[in-house]
């Protein structure tokens, strides 16, 4: 499996990129690890994200911190831990707000709505969806708009 063969290597690359302020490359590395994590859902991926987030003060980018939290939240969702997923998405949204990334804020807001829906809190879910809607409209993000409208029903 990739986690055993390559995750350690990419973790070292990630930290070298962060230390070298190669932040766009570090973001790509986070996405690469996340993509493989979806396929395997092994504890080592969760260890990577939790370890990186514990070292958050070393990461000079709210966006990357948001990406790490978002990835953790997504993996927690696939693992079936809605509560942990929701917590990570809330933290991701905060990082994206601090980075002034409105579309990512809306994405995390929509994800929080999905978590509420999965937990059976439909009224709360709709509130999250309605909060995300005007941001996606402003950003002209048609695929996300379609998803929000589908989720609202």
mmCIF file of N, CA, C and O in Angstrom, residues 70 86 89-90 92-94 96-97 101-117 124-136 148 151:
data_model
loop_
_atom_site.group_PDB
_atom_site.id
_atom_site.type_symbol
_atom_site.label_atom_id
_atom_site.label_comp_id
_atom_site.label_asym_id
_atom_site.label_seq_id
_atom_site.Cartn_x
_atom_site.Cartn_y
_atom_site.Cartn_z
ATOM 1 N N UNK A 70 -9.360 20.224 6.280
ATOM 2 C CA UNK A 70 -10.362 19.750 5.336
ATOM 3 C C UNK A 70 -10.108 18.305 4.947
ATOM 4 O O UNK A 70 -11.020 17.469 4.926
ATOM 5 N N UNK A 86 -16.983 16.739 11.324
ATOM 6 C CA UNK A 86 -17.587 18.054 11.536
ATOM 7 C C UNK A 86 -16.622 18.988 12.262
ATOM 8 O O UNK A 86 -16.465 20.154 11.880
ATOM 9 N N UNK A 89 -13.957 20.121 9.810
ATOM 10 C CA UNK A 89 -14.490 21.075 8.841
ATOM 11 C C UNK A 89 -14.694 22.451 9.481
ATOM 12 O O UNK A 89 -14.470 23.475 8.840
ATOM 13 N N UNK A 90 -15.096 22.492 10.751
ATOM 14 C CA UNK A 90 -15.243 23.776 11.447
ATOM 15 C C UNK A 90 -13.884 24.477 11.561
ATOM 16 O O UNK A 90 -13.775 25.676 11.331
ATOM 17 N N UNK A 92 -11.288 23.956 9.646
ATOM 18 C CA UNK A 92 -10.875 24.328 8.285
ATOM 19 C C UNK A 92 -11.546 25.635 7.878
ATOM 20 O O UNK A 92 -10.902 26.537 7.313
ATOM 21 N N UNK A 93 -12.827 25.747 8.169
ATOM 22 C CA UNK A 93 -13.562 26.965 7.808
ATOM 23 C C UNK A 93 -12.940 28.180 8.483
ATOM 24 O O UNK A 93 -12.776 29.235 7.861
ATOM 25 N N UNK A 94 -12.553 28.040 9.744
ATOM 26 C CA UNK A 94 -11.911 29.146 10.459
ATOM 27 C C UNK A 94 -10.604 29.551 9.781
ATOM 28 O O UNK A 94 -10.335 30.741 9.586
ATOM 29 N N UNK A 96 -9.775 29.068 6.634
ATOM 30 C CA UNK A 96 -10.099 29.681 5.346
ATOM 31 C C UNK A 96 -10.647 31.102 5.525
ATOM 32 O O UNK A 96 -10.356 31.987 4.718
ATOM 33 N N UNK A 97 -11.416 31.332 6.588
ATOM 34 C CA UNK A 97 -11.899 32.692 6.875
ATOM 35 C C UNK A 97 -10.722 33.620 7.132
ATOM 36 O O UNK A 97 -10.683 34.742 6.621
ATOM 37 N N UNK A 101 -10.542 33.287 2.022
ATOM 38 C CA UNK A 101 -10.836 32.425 0.872
ATOM 39 C C UNK A 101 -12.320 32.063 0.912
ATOM 40 O O UNK A 101 -12.716 31.025 1.443
ATOM 41 N N UNK A 102 -13.136 32.951 0.343
ATOM 42 C CA UNK A 102 -14.584 32.821 0.493
ATOM 43 C C UNK A 102 -15.129 31.513 -0.086
ATOM 44 O O UNK A 102 -16.028 30.900 0.504
ATOM 45 N N UNK A 103 -14.609 31.070 -1.220
ATOM 46 C CA UNK A 103 -15.145 29.853 -1.819
ATOM 47 C C UNK A 103 -14.867 28.636 -0.943
ATOM 48 O O UNK A 103 -15.728 27.760 -0.793
ATOM 49 N N UNK A 104 -13.684 28.572 -0.342
ATOM 50 C CA UNK A 104 -13.362 27.471 0.558
ATOM 51 C C UNK A 104 -14.202 27.557 1.836
ATOM 52 O O UNK A 104 -14.610 26.523 2.377
ATOM 53 N N UNK A 105 -14.449 28.779 2.303
ATOM 54 C CA UNK A 105 -15.328 28.950 3.472
ATOM 55 C C UNK A 105 -16.703 28.384 3.142
ATOM 56 O O UNK A 105 -17.288 27.625 3.921
ATOM 57 N N UNK A 106 -17.214 28.724 1.965
ATOM 58 C CA UNK A 106 -18.526 28.220 1.548
ATOM 59 C C UNK A 106 -18.504 26.700 1.409
ATOM 60 O O UNK A 106 -19.465 26.023 1.797
ATOM 61 N N UNK A 107 -17.412 26.157 0.892
ATOM 62 C CA UNK A 107 -17.298 24.704 0.763
ATOM 63 C C UNK A 107 -17.348 24.008 2.104
ATOM 64 O O UNK A 107 -18.021 22.978 2.269
ATOM 65 N N UNK A 108 -16.656 24.571 3.084
ATOM 66 C CA UNK A 108 -16.681 23.967 4.421
ATOM 67 C C UNK A 108 -18.054 24.154 5.064
ATOM 68 O O UNK A 108 -18.535 23.281 5.777
ATOM 69 N N UNK A 109 -18.701 25.274 4.781
ATOM 70 C CA UNK A 109 -20.053 25.503 5.296
ATOM 71 C C UNK A 109 -20.999 24.455 4.716
ATOM 72 O O UNK A 109 -21.823 23.882 5.434
ATOM 73 N N UNK A 110 -20.854 24.180 3.419
ATOM 74 C CA UNK A 110 -21.681 23.150 2.802
ATOM 75 C C UNK A 110 -21.372 21.777 3.409
ATOM 76 O O UNK A 110 -22.280 20.993 3.701
ATOM 77 N N UNK A 111 -20.100 21.488 3.621
ATOM 78 C CA UNK A 111 -19.727 20.216 4.252
ATOM 79 C C UNK A 111 -20.339 20.091 5.646
ATOM 80 O O UNK A 111 -20.779 19.005 6.039
ATOM 81 N N UNK A 112 -20.363 21.192 6.388
ATOM 82 C CA UNK A 112 -20.988 21.159 7.709
ATOM 83 C C UNK A 112 -22.485 20.861 7.584
ATOM 84 O O UNK A 112 -23.051 20.124 8.394
ATOM 85 N N UNK A 113 -23.107 21.392 6.551
ATOM 86 C CA UNK A 113 -24.503 21.071 6.295
ATOM 87 C C UNK A 113 -24.698 19.591 6.013
ATOM 88 O O UNK A 113 -25.628 18.954 6.522
ATOM 89 N N UNK A 114 -23.788 19.029 5.237
ATOM 90 C CA UNK A 114 -23.857 17.593 4.924
ATOM 91 C C UNK A 114 -23.711 16.770 6.204
ATOM 92 O O UNK A 114 -24.428 15.790 6.413
ATOM 93 N N UNK A 115 -22.792 17.192 7.082
ATOM 94 C CA UNK A 115 -22.608 16.462 8.342
ATOM 95 C C UNK A 115 -23.872 16.543 9.202
ATOM 96 O O UNK A 115 -24.273 15.551 9.818
ATOM 97 N N UNK A 116 -24.492 17.722 9.228
ATOM 98 C CA UNK A 116 -25.732 17.869 9.990
ATOM 99 C C UNK A 116 -26.826 16.971 9.404
ATOM 100 O O UNK A 116 -27.569 16.328 10.137
ATOM 101 N N UNK A 117 -26.887 16.932 8.089
ATOM 102 C CA UNK A 117 -27.890 16.083 7.425
ATOM 103 C C UNK A 117 -27.650 14.611 7.756
ATOM 104 O O UNK A 117 -28.592 13.877 8.075
ATOM 105 N N UNK A 124 -30.929 22.324 10.629
ATOM 106 C CA UNK A 124 -29.597 22.902 10.757
ATOM 107 C C UNK A 124 -28.823 22.764 9.442
ATOM 108 O O UNK A 124 -28.107 23.679 9.030
ATOM 109 N N UNK A 125 -28.971 21.628 8.788
ATOM 110 C CA UNK A 125 -28.294 21.407 7.509
ATOM 111 C C UNK A 125 -28.716 22.465 6.496
ATOM 112 O O UNK A 125 -27.869 23.052 5.802
ATOM 113 N N UNK A 126 -30.011 22.730 6.422
ATOM 114 C CA UNK A 126 -30.510 23.715 5.458
ATOM 115 C C UNK A 126 -29.944 25.101 5.759
ATOM 116 O O UNK A 126 -29.596 25.856 4.846
ATOM 117 N N UNK A 127 -29.793 25.440 7.039
ATOM 118 C CA UNK A 127 -29.202 26.730 7.398
ATOM 119 C C UNK A 127 -27.769 26.844 6.871
ATOM 120 O O UNK A 127 -27.371 27.894 6.351
ATOM 121 N N UNK A 128 -27.001 25.774 7.014
ATOM 122 C CA UNK A 128 -25.633 25.788 6.479
ATOM 123 C C UNK A 128 -25.651 25.926 4.959
ATOM 124 O O UNK A 128 -24.877 26.695 4.388
ATOM 125 N N UNK A 129 -26.527 25.175 4.295
ATOM 126 C CA UNK A 129 -26.606 25.256 2.827
ATOM 127 C C UNK A 129 -26.964 26.671 2.384
ATOM 128 O O UNK A 129 -26.374 27.207 1.446
ATOM 129 N N UNK A 130 -27.923 27.283 3.094
ATOM 130 C CA UNK A 130 -28.344 28.647 2.725
ATOM 131 C C UNK A 130 -27.247 29.673 2.999
ATOM 132 O O UNK A 130 -27.177 30.701 2.329
ATOM 133 N N UNK A 131 -26.396 29.385 3.968
ATOM 134 C CA UNK A 131 -25.256 30.274 4.250
ATOM 135 C C UNK A 131 -24.221 30.190 3.129
ATOM 136 O O UNK A 131 -23.600 31.185 2.762
ATOM 137 N N UNK A 132 -24.047 29.004 2.570
ATOM 138 C CA UNK A 132 -23.054 28.812 1.506
ATOM 139 C C UNK A 132 -23.535 29.355 0.163
ATOM 140 O O UNK A 132 -22.732 29.820 -0.657
ATOM 141 N N UNK A 133 -24.821 29.317 -0.070
ATOM 142 C CA UNK A 133 -25.403 29.649 -1.367
ATOM 143 C C UNK A 133 -24.978 31.009 -1.923
ATOM 144 O O UNK A 133 -24.477 31.082 -3.056
ATOM 145 N N UNK A 134 -25.114 32.113 -1.167
ATOM 146 C CA UNK A 134 -24.748 33.416 -1.755
ATOM 147 C C UNK A 134 -23.255 33.541 -2.055
ATOM 148 O O UNK A 134 -22.873 34.278 -2.962
ATOM 149 N N UNK A 135 -22.437 32.832 -1.325
ATOM 150 C CA UNK A 135 -20.992 32.886 -1.601
ATOM 151 C C UNK A 135 -20.703 32.204 -2.927
ATOM 152 O O UNK A 135 -19.972 32.742 -3.772
ATOM 153 N N UNK A 136 -21.291 31.043 -3.145
ATOM 154 C CA UNK A 136 -21.104 30.361 -4.424
ATOM 155 C C UNK A 136 -21.677 31.186 -5.575
ATOM 156 O O UNK A 136 -21.111 31.212 -6.667
ATOM 157 N N UNK A 148 -25.328 22.613 -3.821
ATOM 158 C CA UNK A 148 -26.096 23.229 -2.745
ATOM 159 C C UNK A 148 -27.587 23.094 -3.024
ATOM 160 O O UNK A 148 -28.362 22.710 -2.153
ATOM 161 N N UNK A 151 -28.686 19.631 -2.424
ATOM 162 C CA UNK A 151 -28.749 19.310 -0.994
ATOM 163 C C UNK A 151 -29.951 19.959 -0.323
ATOM 164 O O UNK A 151 -30.551 19.371 0.578
#
